[in-house]
mmCIF file of C-alpha atoms and ligand atoms in Angstrom:
data_model
loop_
_atom_site.group_PDB
_atom_site.id
_atom_site.type_symbol
_atom_site.label_atom_id
_atom_site.label_comp_id
_atom_site.label_asym_id
_atom_site.label_seq_id
_atom_site.Cartn_x
_atom_site.Cartn_y
_atom_site.Cartn_z
ATOM 1 C CA UNK A 26 166.089 64.317 -93.534
ATOM 2 C CA UNK A 27 162.316 66.257 -94.012
ATOM 3 C CA UNK A 28 161.242 67.986 -91.238
ATOM 4 C CA UNK A 29 158.061 65.975 -90.213
ATOM 5 C CA UNK A 30 154.726 67.983 -89.820
ATOM 6 C CA UNK A 31 151.351 67.250 -88.273
ATOM 7 C CA UNK A 32 148.828 69.694 -89.526
ATOM 8 C CA UNK A 33 145.044 69.651 -88.015
ATOM 9 C CA UNK A 34 142.064 70.055 -90.404
ATOM 10 C CA UNK A 35 143.568 69.718 -93.870
ATOM 11 C CA UNK A 36 140.184 69.165 -95.432
ATOM 12 C CA UNK A 37 139.859 72.595 -96.831
ATOM 13 C CA UNK A 38 141.294 75.978 -95.796
ATOM 14 C CA UNK A 39 144.367 77.573 -94.512
ATOM 15 C CA UNK A 40 145.651 73.217 -93.596
ATOM 16 C CA UNK A 41 144.832 72.164 -97.232
ATOM 17 C CA UNK A 42 147.087 74.691 -98.488
ATOM 18 C CA UNK A 43 149.270 74.644 -95.355
ATOM 19 C CA UNK A 44 150.053 71.320 -96.154
ATOM 20 C CA UNK A 45 150.416 71.835 -99.331
ATOM 21 C CA UNK A 46 153.016 74.644 -98.957
ATOM 22 C CA UNK A 47 155.012 72.829 -96.029
ATOM 23 C CA UNK A 48 155.418 69.312 -98.875
ATOM 24 C CA UNK A 49 156.361 71.864 -101.995
ATOM 25 C CA UNK A 50 158.929 72.878 -99.397
ATOM 26 C CA UNK A 51 160.358 70.072 -98.277
ATOM 27 C CA UNK A 52 158.170 68.605 -95.514
ATOM 28 C CA UNK A 53 156.158 66.120 -95.069
ATOM 29 C CA UNK A 54 152.616 65.988 -93.458
ATOM 30 C CA UNK A 55 150.847 64.056 -91.407
ATOM 31 C CA UNK A 56 147.625 65.591 -92.747
ATOM 32 C CA UNK A 57 144.227 65.028 -89.822
ATOM 33 C CA UNK A 58 140.264 65.961 -90.747
ATOM 34 C CA UNK A 59 137.573 63.638 -90.735
ATOM 35 C CA UNK A 60 136.614 63.990 -94.416
ATOM 36 C CA UNK A 61 138.275 60.863 -95.639
ATOM 37 C CA UNK A 62 137.795 61.834 -99.143
ATOM 38 C CA UNK A 63 139.527 64.714 -99.063
ATOM 39 C CA UNK A 64 142.309 63.272 -97.467
ATOM 40 C CA UNK A 65 142.295 60.347 -99.784
ATOM 41 C CA UNK A 66 142.358 62.773 -102.581
ATOM 42 C CA UNK A 67 145.707 64.299 -100.920
ATOM 43 C CA UNK A 68 146.994 61.070 -100.160
ATOM 44 C CA UNK A 69 147.082 59.505 -103.587
ATOM 45 C CA UNK A 70 148.314 63.328 -104.403
ATOM 46 C CA UNK A 71 151.249 63.187 -102.340
ATOM 47 C CA UNK A 72 152.080 59.793 -102.028
ATOM 48 C CA UNK A 73 154.797 58.811 -98.796
ATOM 49 C CA UNK A 74 155.392 62.243 -98.812
ATOM 50 C CA UNK A 75 151.017 63.079 -97.664
ATOM 51 C CA UNK A 76 150.063 60.329 -94.010
ATOM 52 C CA UNK A 77 146.573 60.382 -93.430
ATOM 53 C CA UNK A 78 145.015 60.612 -89.994
ATOM 54 C CA UNK A 79 140.940 60.373 -89.789
ATOM 55 C CA UNK A 80 139.263 61.101 -86.616
ATOM 56 C CA UNK A 81 137.249 63.837 -85.325
ATOM 57 C CA UNK A 82 139.434 66.268 -83.006
ATOM 58 C CA UNK A 83 136.111 66.560 -79.928
ATOM 59 C CA UNK A 84 136.765 63.138 -78.987
ATOM 60 C CA UNK A 85 139.583 62.280 -76.795
ATOM 61 C CA UNK A 86 140.041 58.074 -77.456
ATOM 62 C CA UNK A 87 139.672 58.851 -81.101
ATOM 63 C CA UNK A 88 143.193 60.987 -80.880
ATOM 64 C CA UNK A 89 145.116 59.031 -78.817
ATOM 65 C CA UNK A 90 144.973 55.998 -81.463
ATOM 66 C CA UNK A 91 144.820 57.934 -84.493
ATOM 67 C CA UNK A 92 148.086 59.928 -82.981
ATOM 68 C CA UNK A 93 149.321 55.852 -81.793
ATOM 69 C CA UNK A 94 148.913 54.495 -85.318
ATOM 70 C CA UNK A 95 151.749 57.559 -87.069
ATOM 71 C CA UNK A 96 154.508 55.190 -88.457
ATOM 72 C CA UNK A 97 157.458 54.991 -86.090
ATOM 73 C CA UNK A 98 159.062 56.479 -88.847
ATOM 74 C CA UNK A 99 157.153 59.421 -88.965
ATOM 75 C CA UNK A 100 156.743 59.454 -84.934
ATOM 76 C CA UNK A 101 159.748 62.007 -84.217
ATOM 77 C CA UNK A 102 157.080 65.327 -85.158
ATOM 78 C CA UNK A 103 158.799 68.758 -85.939
ATOM 79 C CA UNK A 104 156.240 71.033 -86.095
ATOM 80 C CA UNK A 105 153.192 70.766 -85.214
ATOM 81 C CA UNK A 106 150.139 73.073 -86.424
ATOM 82 C CA UNK A 107 147.212 72.785 -84.244
ATOM 83 C CA UNK A 108 144.051 74.071 -87.283
ATOM 84 C CA UNK A 109 141.091 72.215 -87.152
ATOM 85 C CA UNK A 110 138.916 74.782 -85.649
ATOM 86 C CA UNK A 111 135.027 76.657 -86.571
ATOM 87 C CA UNK A 112 133.187 78.983 -85.988
ATOM 88 C CA UNK A 113 128.736 78.650 -85.068
ATOM 89 C CA UNK A 114 126.337 81.102 -85.505
ATOM 90 C CA UNK A 115 126.721 84.164 -84.919
ATOM 91 C CA UNK A 116 123.171 85.196 -82.967
ATOM 92 C CA UNK A 117 123.596 87.252 -79.908
ATOM 93 C CA UNK A 118 124.759 85.073 -76.920
ATOM 94 C CA UNK A 119 120.964 85.698 -75.155
ATOM 95 C CA UNK A 120 120.320 83.725 -78.776
ATOM 96 C CA UNK A 121 123.221 81.469 -79.747
ATOM 97 C CA UNK A 122 122.577 77.928 -80.245
ATOM 98 C CA UNK A 123 123.907 75.808 -76.629
ATOM 99 C CA UNK A 124 125.597 73.026 -79.526
ATOM 100 C CA UNK A 125 127.116 75.193 -80.902
ATOM 101 C CA UNK A 126 128.760 77.027 -78.361
ATOM 102 C CA UNK A 127 130.091 73.375 -77.288
ATOM 103 C CA UNK A 128 130.575 72.446 -80.079
ATOM 104 C CA UNK A 129 133.666 75.373 -80.910
ATOM 105 C CA UNK A 130 134.659 75.009 -77.401
ATOM 106 C CA UNK A 131 135.260 70.959 -77.568
ATOM 107 C CA UNK A 132 137.601 71.064 -81.535
ATOM 108 C CA UNK A 133 138.595 75.052 -81.193
ATOM 109 C CA UNK A 134 139.766 74.472 -77.481
ATOM 110 C CA UNK A 135 140.415 70.508 -75.957
ATOM 111 C CA UNK A 136 141.386 69.357 -79.822
ATOM 112 C CA UNK A 137 143.921 71.925 -79.735
ATOM 113 C CA UNK A 138 144.977 70.784 -76.103
ATOM 114 C CA UNK A 139 144.588 67.322 -76.772
ATOM 115 C CA UNK A 140 146.900 66.826 -80.222
ATOM 116 C CA UNK A 141 149.297 69.848 -77.766
ATOM 117 C CA UNK A 142 149.237 67.033 -74.882
ATOM 118 C CA UNK A 143 149.957 63.987 -77.137
ATOM 119 C CA UNK A 144 152.657 65.805 -79.439
ATOM 120 C CA UNK A 145 154.326 67.973 -76.833
ATOM 121 C CA UNK A 146 156.338 65.144 -75.023
ATOM 122 C CA UNK A 147 158.541 63.940 -77.861
ATOM 123 C CA UNK A 148 159.113 67.377 -78.596
ATOM 124 C CA UNK A 149 160.543 67.560 -75.485
ATOM 125 C CA UNK A 150 162.211 64.327 -74.975
ATOM 126 C CA UNK A 151 164.195 65.801 -77.709
ATOM 127 C CA UNK A 152 165.217 69.358 -76.954
ATOM 128 C CA UNK A 153 164.139 70.864 -80.597
ATOM 129 C CA UNK A 154 160.115 71.322 -81.984
ATOM 130 C CA UNK A 155 158.043 74.210 -82.403
ATOM 131 C CA UNK A 156 153.748 74.177 -82.691
ATOM 132 C CA UNK A 157 152.052 76.871 -84.141
ATOM 133 C CA UNK A 158 148.883 77.484 -83.024
ATOM 134 C CA UNK A 159 145.731 78.880 -85.179
ATOM 135 C CA UNK A 160 144.282 81.755 -83.111
ATOM 136 C CA UNK A 161 142.102 84.917 -84.842
ATOM 137 C CA UNK A 162 142.525 88.062 -84.512
ATOM 138 C CA UNK A 163 138.907 87.530 -82.416
ATOM 139 C CA UNK A 164 140.246 86.794 -79.582
ATOM 140 C CA UNK A 165 142.057 89.976 -79.028
ATOM 141 C CA UNK A 166 138.993 91.940 -80.805
ATOM 142 C CA UNK A 167 135.714 91.413 -79.806
ATOM 143 C CA UNK A 168 133.082 91.978 -82.374
ATOM 144 C CA UNK A 169 128.790 91.255 -82.156
ATOM 145 C CA UNK A 170 128.207 87.215 -82.217
ATOM 146 C CA UNK A 171 131.226 86.767 -82.271
ATOM 147 C CA UNK A 172 130.914 85.424 -78.186
ATOM 148 C CA UNK A 173 132.287 82.232 -77.671
ATOM 149 C CA UNK A 174 134.148 82.043 -80.612
ATOM 150 C CA UNK A 175 136.098 84.893 -79.728
ATOM 151 C CA UNK A 176 136.373 83.012 -76.448
ATOM 152 C CA UNK A 177 137.807 80.437 -77.739
ATOM 153 C CA UNK A 178 140.467 82.130 -79.740
ATOM 154 C CA UNK A 179 141.918 84.015 -77.042
ATOM 155 C CA UNK A 180 142.488 80.743 -75.327
ATOM 156 C CA UNK A 181 144.826 79.874 -77.664
ATOM 157 C CA UNK A 182 146.422 83.479 -77.303
ATOM 158 C CA UNK A 183 147.021 82.740 -73.602
ATOM 159 C CA UNK A 184 147.399 78.675 -73.811
ATOM 160 C CA UNK A 185 150.354 79.914 -76.798
ATOM 161 C CA UNK A 186 151.738 82.077 -74.028
ATOM 162 C CA UNK A 187 151.713 80.094 -71.180
ATOM 163 C CA UNK A 188 153.089 76.629 -72.909
ATOM 164 C CA UNK A 189 156.352 79.209 -73.520
ATOM 165 C CA UNK A 190 156.567 79.205 -69.665
ATOM 166 C CA UNK A 191 156.421 76.293 -69.184
ATOM 167 C CA UNK A 192 159.316 75.388 -71.631
ATOM 168 C CA UNK A 193 161.663 77.723 -70.529
ATOM 169 C CA UNK A 194 165.133 76.574 -70.942
ATOM 170 C CA UNK A 195 163.572 73.993 -73.717
ATOM 171 C CA UNK A 196 164.614 75.280 -77.455
ATOM 172 C CA UNK A 197 160.724 74.228 -78.462
ATOM 173 C CA UNK A 198 159.219 77.463 -79.755
ATOM 174 C CA UNK A 199 155.002 78.249 -79.490
ATOM 175 C CA UNK A 200 153.582 81.089 -82.203
ATOM 176 C CA UNK A 201 150.068 82.133 -82.040
ATOM 177 C CA UNK A 202 148.774 83.440 -85.408
ATOM 178 C CA UNK A 203 145.876 85.315 -85.534
ATOM 179 C CA UNK A 204 144.039 86.181 -89.471
ATOM 180 C CA UNK A 205 141.828 88.249 -89.803
ATOM 181 C CA UNK A 206 139.211 87.865 -92.692
ATOM 182 C CA UNK A 207 140.649 85.071 -95.225
ATOM 183 C CA UNK A 208 138.743 84.466 -98.395
ATOM 184 C CA UNK A 209 137.916 80.308 -100.319
ATOM 185 C CA UNK A 210 137.447 78.177 -96.808
ATOM 186 C CA UNK A 211 134.926 76.541 -95.742
ATOM 187 C CA UNK A 212 134.752 78.420 -92.291
ATOM 188 C CA UNK A 213 131.870 80.892 -94.032
ATOM 189 C CA UNK A 214 130.047 78.228 -94.660
ATOM 190 C CA UNK A 215 130.301 76.169 -91.649
ATOM 191 C CA UNK A 216 129.454 79.180 -89.626
ATOM 192 C CA UNK A 217 126.910 79.212 -91.023
ATOM 193 C CA UNK A 218 125.286 76.688 -91.996
ATOM 194 C CA UNK A 219 125.842 75.115 -95.221
ATOM 195 C CA UNK A 220 123.808 78.609 -96.406
ATOM 196 C CA UNK A 221 126.217 79.231 -99.252
ATOM 197 C CA UNK A 222 124.946 83.343 -99.971
ATOM 198 C CA UNK A 223 125.083 84.341 -96.746
ATOM 199 C CA UNK A 224 129.410 83.152 -97.328
ATOM 200 C CA UNK A 225 129.378 84.303 -99.748
ATOM 201 C CA UNK A 226 127.756 88.082 -99.223
ATOM 202 C CA UNK A 227 130.875 88.041 -96.776
ATOM 203 C CA UNK A 228 133.485 88.132 -99.427
ATOM 204 C CA UNK A 229 131.142 90.177 -102.565
ATOM 205 C CA UNK A 230 133.749 92.212 -103.624
ATOM 206 C CA UNK A 231 136.470 92.122 -100.586
ATOM 207 C CA UNK A 232 139.846 91.842 -101.064
ATOM 208 C CA UNK A 233 140.292 89.290 -98.497
ATOM 209 C CA UNK A 234 143.539 87.121 -97.040
ATOM 210 C CA UNK A 235 144.283 84.218 -98.850
ATOM 211 C CA UNK A 236 144.672 80.105 -97.485
ATOM 212 C CA UNK A 237 147.977 80.341 -99.289
ATOM 213 C CA UNK A 238 148.842 84.218 -97.707
ATOM 214 C CA UNK A 239 149.098 82.516 -94.176
ATOM 215 C CA UNK A 240 150.510 78.994 -95.457
ATOM 216 C CA UNK A 241 153.359 80.891 -96.475
ATOM 217 C CA UNK A 242 153.466 82.823 -93.043
ATOM 218 C CA UNK A 243 153.690 79.430 -91.772
ATOM 219 C CA UNK A 244 156.182 78.007 -93.176
ATOM 220 C CA UNK A 245 158.171 81.368 -92.652
ATOM 221 C CA UNK A 246 157.808 81.453 -89.357
ATOM 222 C CA UNK A 247 159.435 78.288 -89.067
ATOM 223 C CA UNK A 248 162.195 78.951 -91.275
ATOM 224 C CA UNK A 249 163.266 81.433 -88.566
ATOM 225 C CA UNK A 250 166.327 80.022 -86.757
ATOM 226 C CA UNK A 251 165.499 77.233 -84.383
ATOM 227 C CA UNK A 252 166.070 79.916 -81.196
ATOM 228 C CA UNK A 253 164.278 82.553 -82.993
ATOM 229 C CA UNK A 254 160.526 82.325 -81.001
ATOM 230 C CA UNK A 255 157.701 84.484 -83.027
ATOM 231 C CA UNK A 256 155.120 84.887 -80.498
ATOM 232 C CA UNK A 257 151.953 86.274 -81.706
ATOM 233 C CA UNK A 258 151.164 87.403 -85.672
ATOM 234 C CA UNK A 259 148.473 89.027 -86.568
ATOM 235 C CA UNK A 260 146.876 89.776 -90.303
ATOM 236 C CA UNK A 261 144.542 91.117 -91.677
ATOM 237 C CA UNK A 262 143.739 92.364 -95.228
ATOM 238 C CA UNK A 263 144.074 96.471 -95.720
ATOM 239 C CA UNK A 264 140.090 95.456 -96.791
ATOM 240 C CA UNK A 265 139.861 95.596 -92.908
ATOM 241 C CA UNK A 266 140.346 97.689 -90.124
ATOM 242 C CA UNK A 267 138.482 97.862 -87.320
ATOM 243 C CA UNK A 268 135.185 100.178 -85.906
ATOM 244 C CA UNK A 269 134.977 103.167 -83.771
ATOM 245 C CA UNK A 270 133.793 102.184 -80.075
ATOM 246 C CA UNK A 271 130.391 101.418 -79.387
ATOM 247 C CA UNK A 272 128.912 104.226 -77.643
ATOM 248 C CA UNK A 273 124.160 103.578 -76.651
ATOM 249 C CA UNK A 274 122.362 107.424 -76.603
ATOM 250 C CA UNK A 275 119.136 106.992 -73.621
ATOM 251 C CA UNK A 276 116.462 106.623 -75.643
ATOM 252 C CA UNK A 277 114.140 109.949 -74.222
HETATM 253 N N1 NAP B 2 138.631 81.993 -92.779
HETATM 254 C C1 NAP B 2 139.290 82.747 -91.362
HETATM 255 O O1 NAP B 2 138.877 83.991 -91.942
HETATM 256 C C2 NAP B 2 139.237 82.257 -90.301
HETATM 257 C C3 NAP B 2 140.250 83.638 -90.158
HETATM 258 C C4 NAP B 2 141.203 83.908 -88.587
HETATM 259 C C5 NAP B 2 140.705 82.251 -88.226
HETATM 260 N N2 NAP B 2 141.277 81.475 -88.692
HETATM 261 C C6 NAP B 2 141.072 79.502 -88.201
HETATM 262 O O2 NAP B 2 141.862 78.311 -89.318
HETATM 263 C C7 NAP B 2 141.382 76.999 -88.355
HETATM 264 C C8 NAP B 2 140.906 76.271 -90.322
HETATM 265 O O3 NAP B 2 139.717 77.272 -90.532
HETATM 266 P P1 NAP B 2 139.518 77.483 -91.859
HETATM 267 O O4 NAP B 2 139.136 79.111 -92.359
HETATM 268 O O5 NAP B 2 140.722 77.219 -93.268
HETATM 269 O O6 NAP B 2 138.196 76.864 -92.156
HETATM 270 P P2 NAP B 2 137.708 75.612 -92.985
HETATM 271 O O7 NAP B 2 138.871 75.241 -94.628
HETATM 272 O O8 NAP B 2 136.627 75.874 -92.560
HETATM 273 O O9 NAP B 2 138.476 74.636 -92.250
HETATM 274 C C9 NAP B 2 138.619 74.029 -91.406
HETATM 275 C C10 NAP B 2 139.315 72.480 -90.862
HETATM 276 O O10 NAP B 2 138.891 72.045 -89.377
HETATM 277 C C11 NAP B 2 138.938 70.566 -89.513
HETATM 278 N N3 NAP B 2 138.063 70.459 -88.500
HETATM 279 C C12 NAP B 2 136.209 71.100 -88.038
HETATM 280 N N4 NAP B 2 136.709 70.321 -86.956
HETATM 281 C C13 NAP B 2 137.027 69.745 -86.634
HETATM 282 C C14 NAP B 2 137.001 68.043 -85.954
HETATM 283 N N5 NAP B 2 136.183 67.920 -85.060
HETATM 284 N N6 NAP B 2 137.490 66.719 -86.205
HETATM 285 C C15 NAP B 2 139.011 67.271 -86.823
HETATM 286 N N7 NAP B 2 139.229 68.385 -87.353
HETATM 287 C C16 NAP B 2 137.742 68.964 -87.949
HETATM 288 C C17 NAP B 2 137.805 70.998 -91.144
HETATM 289 O O11 NAP B 2 138.284 69.519 -91.782
HETATM 290 P P3 NAP B 2 137.152 68.150 -91.442
HETATM 291 O O12 NAP B 2 135.356 69.219 -91.783
HETATM 292 O O13 NAP B 2 137.292 67.138 -92.609
HETATM 293 O O14 NAP B 2 137.200 67.771 -90.360
HETATM 294 C C18 NAP B 2 138.970 71.602 -91.904
HETATM 295 O O15 NAP B 2 139.974 70.614 -92.637
HETATM 296 C C19 NAP B 2 140.342 77.928 -87.960
HETATM 297 O O16 NAP B 2 140.914 77.338 -86.369
HETATM 298 C C20 NAP B 2 139.527 78.925 -87.853
HETATM 299 O O17 NAP B 2 138.968 79.077 -86.590
HETATM 300 C C21 NAP B 2 139.644 81.683 -89.997
#
């Protein structure tokens, strides 16, 4: 029997690549997002192997309603990939837009929390399952302008570990995937609010990670024997490394 995966944010980027990779490897995918035409395209392409769920993950009643609409035969979810998320703006904290901050908290923290709480009881009841959260290196390493985005991914990191603590004695896995710079997604276009030039500049002449690289890692994590839990995995392109610690000199 095919494994059933629920993947959030499948309308572009990682989620889209993860959906294709999982389906190509025999999974059935329930895929979520707000952009209905993109969900319809996936339905057309993958037919009975893909179930679209169209809702805003920030909205709990909408999320619950969508979750409850999953057909009976797809309700035993084996793999939840909490991928939907976004970064907004790159302003320093004293100048950042407060609406952007709320939007990131509502999506990256609350949305991930809602989905996890909805899916987990059935996994516990069946004593099987795997939750793969898409965190970020931004949850570990600070950078200027990363303020709330990085903090939401630090939540994802700690929430993943705390879930493992709650699931002691259960055969349920939780992994946090922490990618670095990855191109060919809508991430930077969303961050810079549609400014294509700014978004493109970031990736120019850089050999960045591709969504397919992350999709392969997600598949590999789930393919490990069911008693093997990879807690976290951090991925960077070789083009990305670390800066020196910042020391400010006195002006005298
Ligand atoms: N690209 C990178 O460099 C990078 C690095 C590290 C981590 N990440 C993380 O990877 C994940 C995927 O990002 P990506 O790079 O693939 O970006 P992306 O192409 O912009 O994809 C984001 C996905 O999240 C969905 N989403 C956003 N807000 C939503 C909402 N309120 N309700 C429902 N769905 C929502 C979007 O769907 P709709 O717009 O259709 O709703 C879209 O499918 C995010 O969690 C991001 O933080 C990305």
